[in-house]
PDB file of C-alpha atoms in Angstrom:
ATOM      1  CA  MET A 234     -98.992  59.818   9.578  1.00  0.00           C
ATOM      2  CA  THR A 235     -97.916  62.234   6.873  1.00  0.00           C
ATOM      3  CA  THR A 236     -94.404  63.524   7.277  1.00  0.00           C
ATOM      4  CA  ALA A 237     -94.074  67.224   7.478  1.00  0.00           C
ATOM      5  CA  ALA A 238     -92.774  69.067   4.362  1.00  0.00           C
ATOM      6  CA  ILE A 239     -89.501  70.984   4.561  1.00  0.00           C
ATOM      7  CA  PRO A 240     -89.958  74.102   6.132  1.00  0.00           C
ATOM      8  CA  ALA A 241     -89.359  77.544   4.268  1.00  0.00           C
ATOM      9  CA  GLU A 242     -86.107  78.315   6.803  1.00  0.00           C
ATOM     10  CA  ALA A 243     -84.277  75.338   5.286  1.00  0.00           C
ATOM     11  CA  LEU A 244     -84.612  76.728   1.765  1.00  0.00           C
ATOM     12  CA  GLU A 245     -82.560  79.403   0.034  1.00  0.00           C
ATOM     13  CA  HIS A 246     -84.174  82.891  -0.715  1.00  0.00           C
ATOM     14  CA  GLY A 247     -85.148  82.744  -4.597  1.00  0.00           C
ATOM     15  CA  ASP A 248     -86.464  79.124  -4.215  1.00  0.00           C
ATOM     16  CA  PRO A 249     -89.936  78.954  -5.548  1.00  0.00           C
ATOM     17  CA  ARG A 250     -90.616  76.678  -2.752  1.00  0.00           C
ATOM     18  CA  ARG A 251     -89.821  79.044   0.006  1.00  0.00           C
ATOM     19  CA  TYR A 252     -92.119  81.388  -1.730  1.00  0.00           C
ATOM     20  CA  ARG A 253     -94.900  78.790  -1.715  1.00  0.00           C
ATOM     21  CA  ARG A 254     -94.146  78.417   2.005  1.00  0.00           C
ATOM     22  CA  GLY A 255     -94.936  81.992   3.131  1.00  0.00           C
ATOM     23  CA  CYS A 256     -91.705  83.941   2.114  1.00  0.00           C
ATOM     24  CA  LYS A 257     -92.712  87.031  -0.034  1.00  0.00           C
ATOM     25  CA  CYS A 258     -89.275  88.585  -0.135  1.00  0.00           C
ATOM     26  CA  ALA A 259     -88.321  90.179  -3.485  1.00  0.00           C
ATOM     27  CA  LYS A 260     -86.116  87.253  -4.385  1.00  0.00           C
ATOM     28  CA  CYS A 261     -88.526  84.699  -3.412  1.00  0.00           C
ATOM     29  CA  LYS A 262     -91.151  86.327  -5.719  1.00  0.00           C
ATOM     30  CA  ALA A 263     -88.720  86.595  -8.562  1.00  0.00           C
ATOM     31  CA  GLY A 264     -87.849  83.013  -8.176  1.00  0.00           C
ATOM     32  CA  ALA A 265     -91.532  82.002  -8.276  1.00  0.00           C
ATOM     33  CA  ASN A 266     -92.493  84.104 -11.227  1.00  0.00           C
ATOM     34  CA  ALA A 267     -89.423  82.862 -13.243  1.00  0.00           C
ATOM     35  CA  GLN A 268     -90.537  79.375 -12.378  1.00  0.00           C
ATOM     36  CA  ASN A 269     -94.330  80.120 -13.537  1.00  0.00           C
ATOM     37  CA  ILE A 270     -92.870  81.456 -16.739  1.00  0.00           C
ATOM     38  CA  ARG A 271     -90.915  78.347 -17.624  1.00  0.00           C
ATOM     39  CA  ASN A 272     -93.988  76.341 -16.741  1.00  0.00           C
ATOM     40  CA  ARG A 273     -95.991  78.170 -19.087  1.00  0.00           C
ATOM     41  CA  TYR A 274     -93.340  77.569 -21.916  1.00  0.00           C
ATOM     42  CA  LEU A 275     -93.069  74.243 -21.319  1.00  0.00           C
ATOM     43  CA  ARG A 276     -96.852  73.726 -21.359  1.00  0.00           C
ATOM     44  CA  GLN A 277     -96.991  75.731 -24.485  1.00  0.00           C
ATOM     45  CA  THR A 278     -94.602  73.486 -26.412  1.00  0.00           C
ATOM     46  CA  GLY A 279     -96.254  70.298 -25.360  1.00  0.00           C
ATOM     47  CA  ARG A 280     -93.705  69.377 -22.700  1.00  0.00           C
ATOM     48  CA  GLY A 281     -95.436  69.730 -19.577  1.00  0.00           C
ATOM     49  CA  ILE A 282     -94.114  70.187 -16.050  1.00  0.00           C
ATOM     50  CA  GLN A 283     -94.896  66.381 -14.942  1.00  0.00           C
ATOM     51  CA  ARG A 284     -92.965  63.341 -15.583  1.00  0.00           C
ATOM     52  CA  ARG A 285     -93.348  59.776 -14.765  1.00  0.00           C
ATOM     53  CA  PRO A 286     -91.309  58.792 -11.836  1.00  0.00           C
ATOM     54  CA  GLU A 287     -89.116  56.171 -13.257  1.00  0.00           C
ATOM     55  CA  ARG A 288     -86.222  58.155 -14.335  1.00  0.00           C
ATOM     56  CA  ALA A 289     -85.931  59.753 -10.718  1.00  0.00           C
ATOM     57  CA  ALA A 290     -86.599  56.289  -8.910  1.00  0.00           C
ATOM     58  CA  ASN A 291     -83.912  54.704 -11.176  1.00  0.00           C
ATOM     59  CA  HIS A 292     -81.414  57.521  -9.859  1.00  0.00           C
ATOM     60  CA  VAL A 293     -82.256  56.962  -6.640  1.00  0.00           C
ATOM     61  CA  LEU A 294     -81.545  53.328  -6.780  1.00  0.00           C
ATOM     62  CA  LEU A 295     -77.943  53.990  -8.212  1.00  0.00           C
ATOM     63  CA  LEU A 296     -77.435  56.502  -5.141  1.00  0.00           C
ATOM     64  CA  ARG A 297     -78.583  53.655  -2.861  1.00  0.00           C
ATOM     65  CA  ALA A 298     -76.440  51.213  -4.725  1.00  0.00           C
ATOM     66  CA  ALA A 299     -73.407  53.603  -4.261  1.00  0.00           C
ATOM     67  CA  GLY A 300     -73.933  53.563  -0.304  1.00  0.00           C
ATOM     68  CA  LEU A 301     -75.986  56.538   0.272  1.00  0.00           C
ATOM     69  CA  ASP A 302     -78.593  56.244   2.765  1.00  0.00           C
ATOM     70  CA  ASP A 303     -82.038  58.033   2.205  1.00  0.00           C
ATOM     71  CA  LYS A 304     -81.582  60.653   4.795  1.00  0.00           C
ATOM     72  CA  THR A 305     -78.464  61.769   2.634  1.00  0.00           C
ATOM     73  CA  ILE A 306     -80.294  61.564  -0.533  1.00  0.00           C
ATOM     74  CA  ARG A 307     -83.308  63.722   0.999  1.00  0.00           C
ATOM     75  CA  LYS A 308     -80.925  66.326   2.311  1.00  0.00           C
ATOM     76  CA  GLN A 309     -79.013  66.776  -1.052  1.00  0.00           C
ATOM     77  CA  SER A 310     -81.813  66.620  -3.130  1.00  0.00           C
ATOM     78  CA  GLY A 311     -84.325  68.677  -1.017  1.00  0.00           C
ATOM     79  CA  VAL A 312     -86.961  66.229  -1.213  1.00  0.00           C
ATOM     80  CA  CYS A 313     -89.073  65.515   1.543  1.00  0.00           C
ATOM     81  CA  PRO A 314     -89.801  61.795   2.794  1.00  0.00           C
ATOM     82  CA  ASP A 315     -93.222  61.494   1.501  1.00  0.00           C
ATOM     83  CA  VAL A 316     -92.171  62.801  -2.003  1.00  0.00           C
ATOM     84  CA  LEU A 317     -89.295  60.361  -2.230  1.00  0.00           C
ATOM     85  CA  TYR A 318     -91.030  57.287  -1.055  1.00  0.00           C
ATOM     86  CA  ARG A 319     -94.215  57.917  -3.531  1.00  0.00           C
ATOM     87  CA  ILE A 320     -91.441  58.073  -6.287  1.00  0.00           C
ATOM     88  CA  MET A 321     -89.686  55.110  -5.136  1.00  0.00           C
ATOM     89  CA  ARG A 322     -93.330  53.335  -5.297  1.00  0.00           C
ATOM     90  CA  ARG A 323     -93.510  54.654  -8.953  1.00  0.00           C
ATOM     91  CA  GLU A 324     -96.949  56.226  -7.824  1.00  0.00           C
ATOM     92  CA  GLY A 325     -98.442  58.972  -9.790  1.00  0.00           C
ATOM     93  CA  THR A 326     -96.049  61.818 -11.411  1.00  0.00           C
ATOM     94  CA  VAL A 327     -93.291  63.896 -10.339  1.00  0.00           C
ATOM     95  CA  HIS A 328     -92.766  67.394 -10.927  1.00  0.00           C
ATOM     96  CA  VAL A 329     -90.037  68.368 -13.622  1.00  0.00           C
ATOM     97  CA  ALA A 330     -88.292  70.507 -10.973  1.00  0.00           C
ATOM     98  CA  THR A 331     -88.148  67.721  -8.157  1.00  0.00           C
ATOM     99  CA  GLU A 332     -86.891  65.260 -10.927  1.00  0.00           C
ATOM    100  CA  LYS A 333     -83.939  67.794 -11.637  1.00  0.00           C
ATOM    101  CA  ARG A 334     -83.135  68.135  -8.101  1.00  0.00           C
ATOM    102  CA  ILE A 335     -82.924  64.165  -7.592  1.00  0.00           C
ATOM    103  CA  LEU A 336     -81.019  63.628 -10.958  1.00  0.00           C
ATOM    104  CA  SER A 337     -78.484  66.674  -9.723  1.00  0.00           C
ATOM    105  CA  VAL A 338     -77.387  64.399  -6.611  1.00  0.00           C
ATOM    106  CA  PRO A 339     -73.989  62.944  -7.826  1.00  0.00           C
ATOM    107  CA  ILE A 340     -73.343  59.398  -7.513  1.00  0.00           C
ATOM    108  CA  PRO A 341     -70.250  58.798  -5.276  1.00  0.00           C
ATOM    109  CA  ARG A 342     -67.343  57.506  -6.830  1.00  0.00           C
ATOM    110  CA  GLY A 343     -65.326  54.781  -5.411  1.00  0.00           C
ATOM    111  CA  LYS A 344     -67.914  53.839  -2.885  1.00  0.00           C
ATOM    112  CA  THR A 345     -70.274  50.698  -3.301  1.00  0.00           C
ATOM    113  CA  GLY A 346     -72.346  49.100  -0.910  1.00  0.00           C
ATOM    114  CA  PRO A 347     -75.737  47.681  -0.381  1.00  0.00           C
ATOM    115  CA  THR A 348     -78.697  49.710   0.475  1.00  0.00           C
ATOM    116  CA  GLU A 349     -79.002  50.391   4.286  1.00  0.00           C
ATOM    117  CA  SER A 350     -82.192  52.477   4.305  1.00  0.00           C
ATOM    118  CA  ARG A 351     -84.716  50.778   6.755  1.00  0.00           C
ATOM    119  CA  ALA A 352     -87.705  52.708   5.212  1.00  0.00           C
ATOM    120  CA  TYR A 353     -90.682  50.281   4.852  1.00  0.00           C
ATOM    121  CA  ILE A 354     -91.874  49.426   1.368  1.00  0.00           C
ATOM    122  CA  PRO A 355     -94.502  47.031  -0.252  1.00  0.00           C
ATOM    123  CA  GLY A 356     -93.418  43.627   0.455  1.00  0.00           C
ATOM    124  CA  LEU A 357     -95.326  41.888  -2.418  1.00  0.00           C
ATOM    125  CA  GLY A 358     -92.231  41.524  -4.461  1.00  0.00           C
ATOM    126  CA  THR A 359     -90.242  40.155  -1.595  1.00  0.00           C
ATOM    127  CA  GLN A 360     -92.753  37.653  -0.888  1.00  0.00           C
ATOM    128  CA  ARG A 361     -93.133  36.663  -4.619  1.00  0.00           C
ATOM    129  CA  ARG A 362     -89.199  36.209  -4.985  1.00  0.00           C
ATOM    130  CA  LEU A 363     -89.111  34.067  -1.975  1.00  0.00           C
ATOM    131  CA  ARG A 364     -91.948  31.940  -3.119  1.00  0.00           C
ATOM    132  CA  ALA A 365     -90.598  31.391  -6.510  1.00  0.00           C
ATOM    133  CA  LEU A 366     -87.295  30.339  -5.000  1.00  0.00           C
ATOM    134  CA  VAL A 367     -89.069  27.701  -2.677  1.00  0.00           C
ATOM    135  CA  ALA A 368     -91.110  26.516  -5.905  1.00  0.00           C
ATOM    136  CA  ALA A 369     -87.482  25.936  -7.401  1.00  0.00           C
ATOM    137  CA  GLY A 370     -86.481  23.873  -4.449  1.00  0.00           C
ATOM    138  CA  TRP A 371     -84.689  26.399  -2.311  1.00  0.00           C
ATOM    139  CA  TYR A 372     -86.135  25.327   0.996  1.00  0.00           C
ATOM    140  CA  SER A 373     -86.649  28.213   3.872  1.00  0.00           C
ATOM    141  CA  ALA A 374     -83.708  27.084   5.954  1.00  0.00           C
ATOM    142  CA  GLU A 375     -81.245  27.349   3.096  1.00  0.00           C
ATOM    143  CA  LEU A 376     -82.530  30.774   2.021  1.00  0.00           C
ATOM    144  CA  ALA A 377     -82.274  31.940   5.635  1.00  0.00           C
ATOM    145  CA  ARG A 378     -78.617  30.440   5.920  1.00  0.00           C
ATOM    146  CA  ARG A 379     -77.751  32.173   2.936  1.00  0.00           C
ATOM    147  CA  LEU A 380     -79.197  35.660   4.080  1.00  0.00           C
ATOM    148  CA  GLY A 381     -77.724  35.198   7.341  1.00  0.00           C
ATOM    149  CA  LYS A 382     -81.188  35.399   8.968  1.00  0.00           C
ATOM    150  CA  ASP A 383     -83.495  33.326  11.271  1.00  0.00           C
ATOM    151  CA  ARG A 384     -85.724  30.945   9.419  1.00  0.00           C
ATOM    152  CA  GLU A 385     -88.840  31.993  11.255  1.00  0.00           C
ATOM    153  CA  ASN A 386     -88.054  35.456   9.823  1.00  0.00           C
ATOM    154  CA  ILE A 387     -87.809  34.003   6.390  1.00  0.00           C
ATOM    155  CA  ASN A 388     -91.070  32.033   6.852  1.00  0.00           C
ATOM    156  CA  GLN A 389     -92.906  35.004   7.909  1.00  0.00           C
ATOM    157  CA  LEU A 390     -91.812  36.923   4.856  1.00  0.00           C
ATOM    158  CA  ILE A 391     -92.763  33.975   2.811  1.00  0.00           C
ATOM    159  CA  LYS A 392     -96.291  33.785   4.486  1.00  0.00           C
ATOM    160  CA  GLY A 393     -96.923  37.520   3.945  1.00  0.00           C
ATOM    161  CA  ARG A 394     -97.128  37.988   7.972  1.00  0.00           C
ATOM    162  CA  SER A 395     -95.090  41.104   7.825  1.00  0.00           C
ATOM    163  CA  GLY A 396     -97.985  43.595   7.614  1.00  0.00           C
ATOM    164  CA  GLY A 397     -97.643  43.767   3.790  1.00  0.00           C
ATOM    165  CA  ARG A 398     -94.369  46.048   4.129  1.00  0.00           C
ATOM    166  CA  VAL A 399     -90.668  45.033   4.302  1.00  0.00           C
ATOM    167  CA  ALA A 400     -87.684  47.068   4.955  1.00  0.00           C
ATOM    168  CA  MET A 401     -85.916  48.287   1.899  1.00  0.00           C
ATOM    169  CA  PHE A 402     -82.575  46.779   2.757  1.00  0.00           C
ATOM    170  CA  GLN A 403     -84.017  43.499   3.201  1.00  0.00           C
ATOM    171  CA  ALA A 404     -86.016  43.567   0.065  1.00  0.00           C
ATOM    172  CA  ASP A 405     -82.692  44.324  -1.903  1.00  0.00           C
ATOM    173  CA  GLN A 406     -81.057  41.455  -0.383  1.00  0.00           C
ATOM    174  CA  ILE A 407     -83.670  39.052  -1.199  1.00  0.00           C
ATOM    175  CA  ARG A 408     -83.985  40.870  -4.804  1.00  0.00           C
ATOM    176  CA  ASP A 409     -79.996  40.111  -5.040  1.00  0.00           C
ATOM    177  CA  LEU A 410     -80.259  36.475  -3.719  1.00  0.00           C
ATOM    178  CA  TYR A 411     -83.013  35.666  -6.252  1.00  0.00           C
ATOM    179  CA  ALA A 412     -81.070  37.126  -9.168  1.00  0.00           C
ATOM    180  CA  GLU A 413     -78.114  34.814  -7.958  1.00  0.00           C
ATOM    181  CA  LEU A 414     -80.215  31.572  -7.264  1.00  0.00           C
ATOM    182  CA  CYS A 415     -83.175  31.489  -9.863  1.00  0.00           C
ATOM    183  CA  ASP A 416     -81.670  29.662 -12.612  1.00  0.00           C
ATOM    184  CA  GLN A 417     -79.905  27.120 -10.543  1.00  0.00           C
ATOM    185  CA  LYS A 418     -81.095  23.926  -8.607  1.00  0.00           C
ATOM    186  CA  PRO A 419     -80.174  23.144  -4.834  1.00  0.00           C
ATOM    187  CA  GLU A 420     -79.023  19.668  -5.957  1.00  0.00           C
ATOM    188  CA  GLU A 421     -76.453  21.292  -8.061  1.00  0.00           C
ATOM    189  CA  HIS A 422     -74.999  22.905  -4.693  1.00  0.00           C
ATOM    190  CA  GLY A 423     -74.828  19.669  -2.909  1.00  0.00           C
ATOM    191  CA  LEU A 424     -78.258  20.159  -1.020  1.00  0.00           C
ATOM    192  CA  PRO A 425     -80.278  17.141  -0.168  1.00  0.00           C
ATOM    193  CA  SER A 426     -82.659  16.358  -3.025  1.00  0.00           C
ATOM    194  CA  TYR A 427     -85.364  15.055  -0.344  1.00  0.00           C
ATOM    195  CA  TYR A 428     -85.709  18.822   1.014  1.00  0.00           C
ATOM    196  CA  ALA A 429     -85.712  20.280  -2.547  1.00  0.00           C
ATOM    197  CA  GLU A 430     -88.375  18.017  -3.717  1.00  0.00           C
ATOM    198  CA  ARG A 431     -90.423  18.524  -0.477  1.00  0.00           C
ATOM    199  CA  ALA A 432     -90.070  22.555  -1.063  1.00  0.00           C
ATOM    200  CA  ARG A 433     -91.273  22.084  -4.791  1.00  0.00           C
ATOM    201  CA  LYS A 434     -94.248  20.046  -3.753  1.00  0.00           C
ATOM    202  CA  MET A 435     -95.340  22.460  -1.012  1.00  0.00           C
ATOM    203  CA  ALA A 436     -95.055  25.309  -3.409  1.00  0.00           C
ATOM    204  CA  ALA A 437     -97.081  23.422  -6.076  1.00  0.00           C
ATOM    205  CA  ASP A 438     -99.893  22.488  -3.489  1.00  0.00           C
ATOM    206  CA  ARG A 439     -99.896  26.473  -2.617  1.00  0.00           C
ATOM    207  CA  GLY A 440    -100.013  27.574  -6.289  1.00  0.00           C
ATOM    208  CA  TRP A 441     -96.572  29.300  -6.084  1.00  0.00           C
ATOM    209  CA  ALA A 442     -95.064  29.876  -9.425  1.00  0.00           C
ATOM    210  CA  PRO A 443     -91.466  28.813 -10.029  1.00  0.00           C
ATOM    211  CA  PRO A 444     -88.797  31.353 -11.802  1.00  0.00           C
ATOM    212  CA  PRO A 445     -89.593  30.515 -15.367  1.00  0.00           C
ATOM    213  CA  TYR A 446     -93.136  32.138 -14.913  1.00  0.00           C
ATOM    214  CA  TRP A 447     -91.926  35.429 -13.755  1.00  0.00           C
ATOM    215  CA  ASP A 448     -90.364  38.368 -15.469  1.00  0.00           C
ATOM    216  CA  GLU A 449     -88.460  40.629 -13.284  1.00  0.00           C
ATOM    217  CA  ASP A 450     -90.988  43.485 -13.844  1.00  0.00           C
ATOM    218  CA  ASP A 451     -93.979  41.268 -12.715  1.00  0.00           C
ATOM    219  CA  PHE A 452     -92.955  40.666  -9.077  1.00  0.00           C
ATOM    220  CA  ASP A 453     -93.888  44.199  -7.745  1.00  0.00           C
ATOM    221  CA  ASN A 454     -96.846  44.236  -9.988  1.00  0.00           C
ATOM    222  CA  PRO A 455     -99.967  43.739  -7.764  1.00  0.00           C
ATOM    223  CA  ASP A 456    -102.187  43.350 -11.105  1.00  0.00           C
ATOM    224  CA  PHE A 457    -100.066  40.514 -12.373  1.00  0.00           C
ATOM    225  CA  THR A 458    -100.766  36.812 -11.475  1.00  0.00           C
ATOM    226  CA  PRO A 459     -98.796  33.931 -13.297  1.00  0.00           C
ATOM    227  CA  ALA A 460    -100.866  31.338 -15.097  1.00  0.00           C
ATOM    228  CA  LEU A 461     -99.932  28.053 -13.493  1.00  0.00           C
ATOM    229  CA  ARG A 462    -101.727  25.925 -15.995  1.00  0.00           C
ATOM    230  CA  ASP A 463    -101.055  25.615 -19.687  1.00  0.00           C
ATOM    231  CA  ASP A 464    -104.839  26.186 -20.423  1.00  0.00           C
ATOM    232  CA  GLN A 465    -104.450  29.558 -18.759  1.00  0.00           C
ATOM    233  CA  LEU A 466    -101.953  30.562 -21.064  1.00  0.00           C
ATOM    234  CA  GLY A 467    -102.137  32.161 -24.521  1.00  0.00           C
ATOM    235  CA  MET A 468    -100.514  30.412 -27.824  1.00  0.00           C
ATOM    236  CA  HIS A 469     -97.481  32.882 -27.423  1.00  0.00           C
ATOM    237  CA  GLN A 470     -97.122  32.919 -23.908  1.00  0.00           C
ATOM    238  CA  LEU A 471     -97.296  29.098 -23.490  1.00  0.00           C
ATOM    239  CA  GLY A 472     -94.399  28.965 -26.497  1.00  0.00           C
ATOM    240  CA  ALA A 473     -92.090  31.549 -24.938  1.00  0.00           C
ATOM    241  CA  LEU A 474     -92.451  29.674 -21.466  1.00  0.00           C
ATOM    242  CA  ARG A 475     -91.869  26.273 -23.159  1.00  0.00           C
ATOM    243  CA  ARG A 476     -88.864  27.759 -24.923  1.00  0.00           C
ATOM    244  CA  ALA A 477     -87.338  29.040 -21.871  1.00  0.00           C
ATOM    245  CA  GLU A 478     -87.680  25.618 -20.062  1.00  0.00           C
ATOM    246  CA  ILE A 479     -85.938  23.966 -23.000  1.00  0.00           C
ATOM    247  CA  ALA A 480     -83.210  26.496 -23.170  1.00  0.00           C
ATOM    248  CA  HIS A 481     -82.588  26.154 -19.521  1.00  0.00           C
ATOM    249  CA  LEU A 482     -82.195  22.410 -19.617  1.00  0.00           C
ATOM    250  CA  ILE A 483     -79.993  22.460 -22.770  1.00  0.00           C
ATOM    251  CA  THR A 484     -77.447  24.270 -20.613  1.00  0.00           C
ATOM    252  CA  PHE A 485     -76.988  21.057 -18.581  1.00  0.00           C
ATOM    253  CA  ASN A 486     -76.073  19.127 -21.681  1.00  0.00           C
ATOM    254  CA  LEU A 487     -79.127  16.890 -21.377  1.00  0.00           C
ATOM    255  CA  SER A 488     -80.181  14.984 -24.459  1.00  0.00           C
ATOM    256  CA  HIS A 489     -83.244  15.785 -26.498  1.00  0.00           C
ATOM    257  CA  ALA A 490     -85.052  12.805 -25.313  1.00  0.00           C
ATOM    258  CA  ASP A 491     -84.111  13.420 -21.549  1.00  0.00           C
ATOM    259  CA  ILE A 492     -85.506  16.916 -21.787  1.00  0.00           C
ATOM    260  CA  ALA A 493     -88.824  15.858 -23.577  1.00  0.00           C
ATOM    261  CA  ALA A 494     -89.336  13.312 -20.911  1.00  0.00           C
ATOM    262  CA  ARG A 495     -88.606  15.724 -18.062  1.00  0.00           C
ATOM    263  CA  LEU A 496     -91.237  18.396 -19.762  1.00  0.00           C
ATOM    264  CA  GLY A 497     -93.765  15.668 -21.077  1.00  0.00           C
ATOM    265  CA  MET A 498     -93.206  16.844 -24.768  1.00  0.00           C
ATOM    266  CA  ALA A 499     -92.534  15.234 -28.018  1.00  0.00           C
ATOM    267  CA  GLU A 500     -88.883  14.787 -28.708  1.00  0.00           C
ATOM    268  CA  GLY A 501     -89.131  15.973 -32.199  1.00  0.00           C
ATOM    269  CA  TYR A 502     -90.520  19.447 -30.718  1.00  0.00           C
ATOM    270  CA  VAL A 503     -87.559  19.749 -28.188  1.00  0.00           C
ATOM    271  CA  ARG A 504     -85.022  18.921 -30.936  1.00  0.00           C
ATOM    272  CA  ASP A 505     -86.895  21.717 -33.515  1.00  0.00           C
ATOM    273  CA  ILE A 506     -86.696  24.454 -30.344  1.00  0.00           C
ATOM    274  CA  ALA A 507     -82.991  23.412 -29.707  1.00  0.00           C
ATOM    275  CA  ARG A 508     -82.048  23.864 -33.361  1.00  0.00           C
ATOM    276  CA  GLU A 509     -83.724  27.176 -33.269  1.00  0.00           C
ATOM    277  CA  ILE A 510     -81.868  28.384 -30.139  1.00  0.00           C
ATOM    278  CA  ASN A 511     -78.516  26.948 -31.656  1.00  0.00           C
ATOM    279  CA  THR A 512     -78.623  28.452 -35.336  1.00  0.00           C
ATOM    280  CA  GLY A 513     -81.094  31.536 -34.592  1.00  0.00           C
ATOM    281  CA  GLN A 514     -83.613  30.712 -37.373  1.00  0.00           C
ATOM    282  CA  ARG A 515     -87.048  30.117 -36.621  1.00  0.00           C
ATOM    283  CA  ARG A 516     -88.660  26.743 -37.877  1.00  0.00           C
ATOM    284  CA  ILE A 517     -91.634  26.446 -40.056  1.00  0.00           C
ATOM    285  CA  ARG A 518     -94.648  25.939 -37.814  1.00  0.00           C
ATOM    286  CA  PRO A 519     -96.967  22.991 -38.505  1.00  0.00           C
ATOM    287  CA  ALA A 520    -100.858  23.455 -39.457  1.00  0.00           C
ATOM    288  CA  GLU A 521    -102.798  24.383 -36.437  1.00  0.00           C
ATOM    289  CA  GLY A 522    -105.142  21.711 -34.629  1.00  0.00           C
ATOM    290  CA  PRO A 523    -105.022  19.245 -32.145  1.00  0.00           C
ATOM    291  CA  ALA A 524    -103.031  16.777 -33.937  1.00  0.00           C
ATOM    292  CA  ALA A 525    -100.262  19.323 -34.271  1.00  0.00           C
ATOM    293  CA  SER A 526     -99.841  20.125 -30.865  1.00  0.00           C
ATOM    294  CA  PRO A 527     -96.360  20.445 -29.835  1.00  0.00           C
ATOM    295  CA  TYR A 528     -97.038  19.932 -26.135  1.00  0.00           C
ATOM    296  CA  LEU A 529     -98.179  16.647 -26.073  1.00  0.00           C
ATOM    297  CA  LYS A 530     -96.319  13.183 -26.600  1.00  0.00           C
ATOM    298  CA  ALA A 531     -96.975  11.184 -29.696  1.00  0.00           C
ATOM    299  CA  ALA A 532     -99.623   8.341 -28.787  1.00  0.00           C
TER     300      ALA A 532
END
């Protein structure tokens, strides 16, 4: 169901939006005429009157992080719910005047807190973040405990049984939890390795990609699917992934031999990558060919 637009009576005389809603007084006519002149000027100078929604959406995220709920944001910006949530989904374009009204909403100083909005948004990113944490060994009972929620609720989100949508405040909670745990292991927090390994095996059996396979921008992108096998990756993608895995394990002060054993690589390759990371200098690549592959142990 489409939410009704802001009525003319809620807008000041002279606002072009009031003119478009039927008010033909002198002030509204003048306001609409001034906007038309400005829009024509923008088009003639190659700037146009439509913008990508990212700038406005990012400002709304800052307002939410400062503790404003969506009702307050809509009231202060004069933007109706349909337009606001389309912007937050990054769909289509936004009129330059709408963007300006959103950007003009001041960020409260000294007031911080989590998003409180219960508006529903697509749940794909939330599901993927939870699955990635499970693939890293963070089993659902522990995730539920950390979020202060019922385990069954988390399982429903992981399985995608929430109708494809999730409350915005819950999506933000899970995004923050993912940022906290994505580069850590449950065993490092004293959790039983048995449950962690069981979670990893379940995720592997179901094809859920762990954190190293994801960039933050890809979680909410329905057109992106992470490659889970080396033969699905291009040379540069595979190199970047292996480098990230090695860099992560180096932080635990593991030896080159231990890292090579864990990742199934040649020890010399791990040593070369570690030297690159420590010195910032790229190594000289060997000639291409099966015999030069750094991903296979020496026979």
